[in-house]
């Protein structure tokens, strides 16, 4: 096939033609319909509660314990900090660009475009917290929205490029903070946003505006133009914001549809149309910028998976990302053609297949799907299991299968497991545990390192350079990725002729001002960037006392003192009781226990000497300090000391 033809099964880029009846929320081409909704997606059956994972924080070993924050509030105040003096945008000839987050990490993508009168926010993702990050109980990490909160009167809209959680996951947690601005996105993404909103019924309904690729709309004084891009999810789009001196082009997450490095005609024409504009600056995806050349075509992945499905002589378990709509749909259609049955394992896969059917992206016979409990009614070679958990998540379906904890599926040597995903940075240990557990069942494993069963949704350096040269921006700002990804992007651009002085590699919170369309200035101050963490329905900074207390309990345990004090004399009525959890085994540390009891008695009675009336709160503070120091000296550990004094 030459580059003038479309690939056989390309990444999803355009869906309006095959989405019949898909405009329940959407509009006819050429206009933007404003609709206020809370949800329009049917809830999927068997929806378990969200699992929790951990993040980063440490407690100073000698720091005295303070009162904990409320357990479940919708938001907590950000801790006081010295706010930098940030110059405001004061004239019509300055455009400000701020990567709020997502440029020192993978995840929680958010960018701001600001003029004198208006702010447009692009994406609002979150970041998952890995088990190794040492923040027990933390669900997600959010962009810091303090800068936006202080300027919410200028925010005209939130534009979402596509439906992955690193671009939409933060919406339920930040919308109230930034004034609940209207959301603009394409149809499938709108369904995914609304589905998540069902989990937050206490929130004000979002103002959803569904647009189609290629449409334009106005926010404040700024015209926003959209264009289709290729990614690993349908309805992905790029955004061009028209300013006085040129367009701000934001790619979102992208790759190119190509044949052996030759960009196919549809893809090329789309980008060339963007390049016809006067483009001032390009904010471009950098996730795979450290990899040379062009990425593997997704069409190759479809072909490989189809061959594996055809050749399977036993059960086939395919672990992949639930957001890989195109891949899931390809597998399901292949199974339907071959008369095989599909078992969906994992809440997110079931939810996204429901959404795909609702959005008319997938039309499938109901009998193609069966429940795991009914697999025994069919031959093994007619069973294909689509499963979540390819990143080694402890409670996901694939890990439960690998550890013999799944209610209906026990792996055996006749099965084949396909890991149709790459390893997200930070998940290496979890994925290795998953693979070890699968191999212990003598199961054949196929992964992306030995077969074309996965292709990234992000373009390699060769694709990014092609985009630069086609869009022809005056300035370049690499975004989306760790710092080495951004620097790799910069080096690739320079090697292919882009001027070094016209590239800024930002950190989270970097303020970039473009003046008169000719000068790009990196401000010396940044916007606030302290991490915001989600703990259930609580949103707060990592300095919140409750997280420090959890870390202390996880690292050194607790030492509880229960003593009865005479309110008149200050004497203990009896020897204090001591409870140790996660600190030391008391039966093997009787000497330590005896010395602690003596110290407790002496400290209480000395502190209450000549005290009238007796202040038990003050006595607790003194007892905590003395006992903490004693335990540190004896054990080199700093457990949380909790004195319980009962006055009688």
mmCIF file with all atom_site columns, C-alpha atoms in Angstrom, residues 51-154:
data_model
loop_
_atom_site.group_PDB
_atom_site.id
_atom_site.type_symbol
_atom_site.label_atom_id
_atom_site.label_alt_id
_atom_site.label_comp_id
_atom_site.label_asym_id
_atom_site.label_entity_id
_atom_site.label_seq_id
_atom_site.pdbx_PDB_ins_code
_atom_site.Cartn_x
_atom_site.Cartn_y
_atom_site.Cartn_z
_atom_site.occupancy
_atom_site.B_iso_or_equiv
_atom_site.pdbx_formal_charge
_atom_site.auth_seq_id
_atom_site.auth_comp_id
_atom_site.auth_asym_id
_atom_site.auth_atom_id
_atom_site.pdbx_PDB_model_num
ATOM 1   C CA . UNK A 1 51  ? -9.409  1.135  44.606 1.00 0.00 ? 51  UNK A CA 1
ATOM 2   C CA . UNK A 1 52  ? -6.929  3.315  46.443 1.00 0.00 ? 52  UNK A CA 1
ATOM 3   C CA . UNK A 1 53  ? -3.210  3.597  45.995 1.00 0.00 ? 53  UNK A CA 1
ATOM 4   C CA . UNK A 1 54  ? -0.422  5.558  47.606 1.00 0.00 ? 54  UNK A CA 1
ATOM 5   C CA . UNK A 1 55  ? 1.841   8.922  46.992 1.00 0.00 ? 55  UNK A CA 1
ATOM 6   C CA . UNK A 1 56  ? 4.741   10.885 48.692 1.00 0.00 ? 56  UNK A CA 1
ATOM 7   C CA . UNK A 1 57  ? 5.146   12.507 52.115 1.00 0.00 ? 57  UNK A CA 1
ATOM 8   C CA . UNK A 1 58  ? 7.436   12.375 55.141 1.00 0.00 ? 58  UNK A CA 1
ATOM 9   C CA . UNK A 1 59  ? 7.034   13.455 58.736 1.00 0.00 ? 59  UNK A CA 1
ATOM 10  C CA . UNK A 1 60  ? 9.900   14.994 60.691 1.00 0.00 ? 60  UNK A CA 1
ATOM 11  C CA . UNK A 1 61  ? 10.770  12.412 63.383 1.00 0.00 ? 61  UNK A CA 1
ATOM 12  C CA . UNK A 1 62  ? 10.658  14.944 66.208 1.00 0.00 ? 62  UNK A CA 1
ATOM 13  C CA . UNK A 1 63  ? 7.719   16.971 64.992 1.00 0.00 ? 63  UNK A CA 1
ATOM 14  C CA . UNK A 1 64  ? 4.899   17.190 67.490 1.00 0.00 ? 64  UNK A CA 1
ATOM 15  C CA . UNK A 1 65  ? 1.558   15.817 66.350 1.00 0.00 ? 65  UNK A CA 1
ATOM 16  C CA . UNK A 1 66  ? -1.117  18.345 65.460 1.00 0.00 ? 66  UNK A CA 1
ATOM 17  C CA . UNK A 1 67  ? -4.857  18.085 65.043 1.00 0.00 ? 67  UNK A CA 1
ATOM 18  C CA . UNK A 1 68  ? -5.864  16.056 62.001 1.00 0.00 ? 68  UNK A CA 1
ATOM 19  C CA . UNK A 1 69  ? -7.893  17.477 59.150 1.00 0.00 ? 69  UNK A CA 1
ATOM 20  C CA . UNK A 1 70  ? -11.551 16.490 58.736 1.00 0.00 ? 70  UNK A CA 1
ATOM 21  C CA . UNK A 1 71  ? -11.944 12.991 57.356 1.00 0.00 ? 71  UNK A CA 1
ATOM 22  C CA . UNK A 1 72  ? -14.183 13.641 54.367 1.00 0.00 ? 72  UNK A CA 1
ATOM 23  C CA . UNK A 1 73  ? -14.707 17.164 53.099 1.00 0.00 ? 73  UNK A CA 1
ATOM 24  C CA . UNK A 1 74  ? -15.053 18.080 49.475 1.00 0.00 ? 74  UNK A CA 1
ATOM 25  C CA . UNK A 1 75  ? -11.994 20.336 49.608 1.00 0.00 ? 75  UNK A CA 1
ATOM 26  C CA . UNK A 1 76  ? -9.383  21.475 52.086 1.00 0.00 ? 76  UNK A CA 1
ATOM 27  C CA . UNK A 1 77  ? -7.744  24.870 52.120 1.00 0.00 ? 77  UNK A CA 1
ATOM 28  C CA . UNK A 1 78  ? -4.306  24.998 50.581 1.00 0.00 ? 78  UNK A CA 1
ATOM 29  C CA . UNK A 1 79  ? -1.640  25.455 53.238 1.00 0.00 ? 79  UNK A CA 1
ATOM 30  C CA . UNK A 1 80  ? -0.336  28.981 53.566 1.00 0.00 ? 80  UNK A CA 1
ATOM 31  C CA . UNK A 1 81  ? 2.799   29.610 51.559 1.00 0.00 ? 81  UNK A CA 1
ATOM 32  C CA . UNK A 1 82  ? 4.675   32.647 50.329 1.00 0.00 ? 82  UNK A CA 1
ATOM 33  C CA . UNK A 1 83  ? 2.974   33.348 47.051 1.00 0.00 ? 83  UNK A CA 1
ATOM 34  C CA . UNK A 1 84  ? 5.324   34.716 44.400 1.00 0.00 ? 84  UNK A CA 1
ATOM 35  C CA . UNK A 1 85  ? 4.474   38.100 42.943 1.00 0.00 ? 85  UNK A CA 1
ATOM 36  C CA . UNK A 1 86  ? 3.313   37.205 39.439 1.00 0.00 ? 86  UNK A CA 1
ATOM 37  C CA . UNK A 1 87  ? 3.075   40.023 36.916 1.00 0.00 ? 87  UNK A CA 1
ATOM 38  C CA . UNK A 1 88  ? -0.352  40.234 35.317 1.00 0.00 ? 88  UNK A CA 1
ATOM 39  C CA . UNK A 1 89  ? -1.042  40.324 31.584 1.00 0.00 ? 89  UNK A CA 1
ATOM 40  C CA . UNK A 1 90  ? -1.723  44.028 31.130 1.00 0.00 ? 90  UNK A CA 1
ATOM 41  C CA . UNK A 1 91  ? -1.757  44.665 27.380 1.00 0.00 ? 91  UNK A CA 1
ATOM 42  C CA . UNK A 1 92  ? -3.324  43.318 24.199 1.00 0.00 ? 92  UNK A CA 1
ATOM 43  C CA . UNK A 1 93  ? 0.083   42.426 22.700 1.00 0.00 ? 93  UNK A CA 1
ATOM 44  C CA . UNK A 1 94  ? 0.999   39.787 25.312 1.00 0.00 ? 94  UNK A CA 1
ATOM 45  C CA . UNK A 1 95  ? -0.076  36.157 25.256 1.00 0.00 ? 95  UNK A CA 1
ATOM 46  C CA . UNK A 1 96  ? 0.732   34.042 28.311 1.00 0.00 ? 96  UNK A CA 1
ATOM 47  C CA . UNK A 1 97  ? 1.194   30.267 28.183 1.00 0.00 ? 97  UNK A CA 1
ATOM 48  C CA . UNK A 1 98  ? 1.510   28.211 31.367 1.00 0.00 ? 98  UNK A CA 1
ATOM 49  C CA . UNK A 1 99  ? 2.008   24.443 31.497 1.00 0.00 ? 99  UNK A CA 1
ATOM 50  C CA . UNK A 1 100 ? 0.385   24.008 34.908 1.00 0.00 ? 100 UNK A CA 1
ATOM 51  C CA . UNK A 1 101 ? 1.468   20.362 35.156 1.00 0.00 ? 101 UNK A CA 1
ATOM 52  C CA . UNK A 1 102 ? 2.321   17.381 32.974 1.00 0.00 ? 102 UNK A CA 1
ATOM 53  C CA . UNK A 1 103 ? 5.802   18.564 31.923 1.00 0.00 ? 103 UNK A CA 1
ATOM 54  C CA . UNK A 1 104 ? 7.886   16.984 34.690 1.00 0.00 ? 104 UNK A CA 1
ATOM 55  C CA . UNK A 1 105 ? 5.925   13.743 34.701 1.00 0.00 ? 105 UNK A CA 1
ATOM 56  C CA . UNK A 1 106 ? 3.577   11.475 32.809 1.00 0.00 ? 106 UNK A CA 1
ATOM 57  C CA . UNK A 1 107 ? 0.016   12.483 33.673 1.00 0.00 ? 107 UNK A CA 1
ATOM 58  C CA . UNK A 1 108 ? -2.102  15.342 35.081 1.00 0.00 ? 108 UNK A CA 1
ATOM 59  C CA . UNK A 1 109 ? -1.906  17.341 31.881 1.00 0.00 ? 109 UNK A CA 1
ATOM 60  C CA . UNK A 1 110 ? -3.117  20.934 32.026 1.00 0.00 ? 110 UNK A CA 1
ATOM 61  C CA . UNK A 1 111 ? -2.117  24.034 30.029 1.00 0.00 ? 111 UNK A CA 1
ATOM 62  C CA . UNK A 1 112 ? -3.326  27.638 30.218 1.00 0.00 ? 112 UNK A CA 1
ATOM 63  C CA . UNK A 1 113 ? -3.537  30.242 27.462 1.00 0.00 ? 113 UNK A CA 1
ATOM 64  C CA . UNK A 1 114 ? -4.115  33.738 28.868 1.00 0.00 ? 114 UNK A CA 1
ATOM 65  C CA . UNK A 1 115 ? -4.582  37.188 27.381 1.00 0.00 ? 115 UNK A CA 1
ATOM 66  C CA . UNK A 1 116 ? -5.438  40.519 28.994 1.00 0.00 ? 116 UNK A CA 1
ATOM 67  C CA . UNK A 1 117 ? -9.133  39.643 29.285 1.00 0.00 ? 117 UNK A CA 1
ATOM 68  C CA . UNK A 1 118 ? -9.467  35.872 28.895 1.00 0.00 ? 118 UNK A CA 1
ATOM 69  C CA . UNK A 1 119 ? -8.144  32.506 30.101 1.00 0.00 ? 119 UNK A CA 1
ATOM 70  C CA . UNK A 1 120 ? -8.705  29.217 28.305 1.00 0.00 ? 120 UNK A CA 1
ATOM 71  C CA . UNK A 1 121 ? -7.779  26.002 30.114 1.00 0.00 ? 121 UNK A CA 1
ATOM 72  C CA . UNK A 1 122 ? -6.698  23.032 28.018 1.00 0.00 ? 122 UNK A CA 1
ATOM 73  C CA . UNK A 1 123 ? -7.266  19.616 29.678 1.00 0.00 ? 123 UNK A CA 1
ATOM 74  C CA . UNK A 1 124 ? -7.586  18.730 33.366 1.00 0.00 ? 124 UNK A CA 1
ATOM 75  C CA . UNK A 1 125 ? -6.058  15.328 34.013 1.00 0.00 ? 125 UNK A CA 1
ATOM 76  C CA . UNK A 1 126 ? -4.858  13.496 37.073 1.00 0.00 ? 126 UNK A CA 1
ATOM 77  C CA . UNK A 1 127 ? -1.935  11.213 37.806 1.00 0.00 ? 127 UNK A CA 1
ATOM 78  C CA . UNK A 1 128 ? -2.246  7.773  39.339 1.00 0.00 ? 128 UNK A CA 1
ATOM 79  C CA . UNK A 1 129 ? -0.202  7.166  42.486 1.00 0.00 ? 129 UNK A CA 1
ATOM 80  C CA . UNK A 1 130 ? 2.083   4.134  42.406 1.00 0.00 ? 130 UNK A CA 1
ATOM 81  C CA . UNK A 1 131 ? 2.554   1.754  45.318 1.00 0.00 ? 131 UNK A CA 1
ATOM 82  C CA . UNK A 1 132 ? 6.202   2.805  45.578 1.00 0.00 ? 132 UNK A CA 1
ATOM 83  C CA . UNK A 1 133 ? 5.419   6.502  46.077 1.00 0.00 ? 133 UNK A CA 1
ATOM 84  C CA . UNK A 1 134 ? 4.768   6.234  49.830 1.00 0.00 ? 134 UNK A CA 1
ATOM 85  C CA . UNK A 1 135 ? 1.479   8.074  50.287 1.00 0.00 ? 135 UNK A CA 1
ATOM 86  C CA . UNK A 1 136 ? -0.931  5.548  51.794 1.00 0.00 ? 136 UNK A CA 1
ATOM 87  C CA . UNK A 1 137 ? -4.589  6.152  51.034 1.00 0.00 ? 137 UNK A CA 1
ATOM 88  C CA . UNK A 1 138 ? -3.999  8.738  48.301 1.00 0.00 ? 138 UNK A CA 1
ATOM 89  C CA . UNK A 1 139 ? -6.001  8.103  45.124 1.00 0.00 ? 139 UNK A CA 1
ATOM 90  C CA . UNK A 1 140 ? -4.704  10.624 42.606 1.00 0.00 ? 140 UNK A CA 1
ATOM 91  C CA . UNK A 1 141 ? -2.521  13.709 42.193 1.00 0.00 ? 141 UNK A CA 1
ATOM 92  C CA . UNK A 1 142 ? -4.116  16.805 40.627 1.00 0.00 ? 142 UNK A CA 1
ATOM 93  C CA . UNK A 1 143 ? -2.857  19.959 38.914 1.00 0.00 ? 143 UNK A CA 1
ATOM 94  C CA . UNK A 1 144 ? -2.454  22.854 41.329 1.00 0.00 ? 144 UNK A CA 1
ATOM 95  C CA . UNK A 1 145 ? -5.254  25.278 40.447 1.00 0.00 ? 145 UNK A CA 1
ATOM 96  C CA . UNK A 1 146 ? -4.379  28.142 42.811 1.00 0.00 ? 146 UNK A CA 1
ATOM 97  C CA . UNK A 1 147 ? -3.414  30.461 39.937 1.00 0.00 ? 147 UNK A CA 1
ATOM 98  C CA . UNK A 1 148 ? -6.723  29.737 38.211 1.00 0.00 ? 148 UNK A CA 1
ATOM 99  C CA . UNK A 1 149 ? -8.746  30.094 41.414 1.00 0.00 ? 149 UNK A CA 1
ATOM 100 C CA . UNK A 1 150 ? -7.385  33.606 41.872 1.00 0.00 ? 150 UNK A CA 1
ATOM 101 C CA . UNK A 1 151 ? -8.379  34.473 38.286 1.00 0.00 ? 151 UNK A CA 1
ATOM 102 C CA . UNK A 1 152 ? -11.555 32.449 37.869 1.00 0.00 ? 152 UNK A CA 1
ATOM 103 C CA . UNK A 1 153 ? -13.397 35.569 36.651 1.00 0.00 ? 153 UNK A CA 1
ATOM 104 C CA . UNK A 1 154 ? -11.250 35.415 33.482 1.00 0.00 ? 154 UNK A CA 1
#
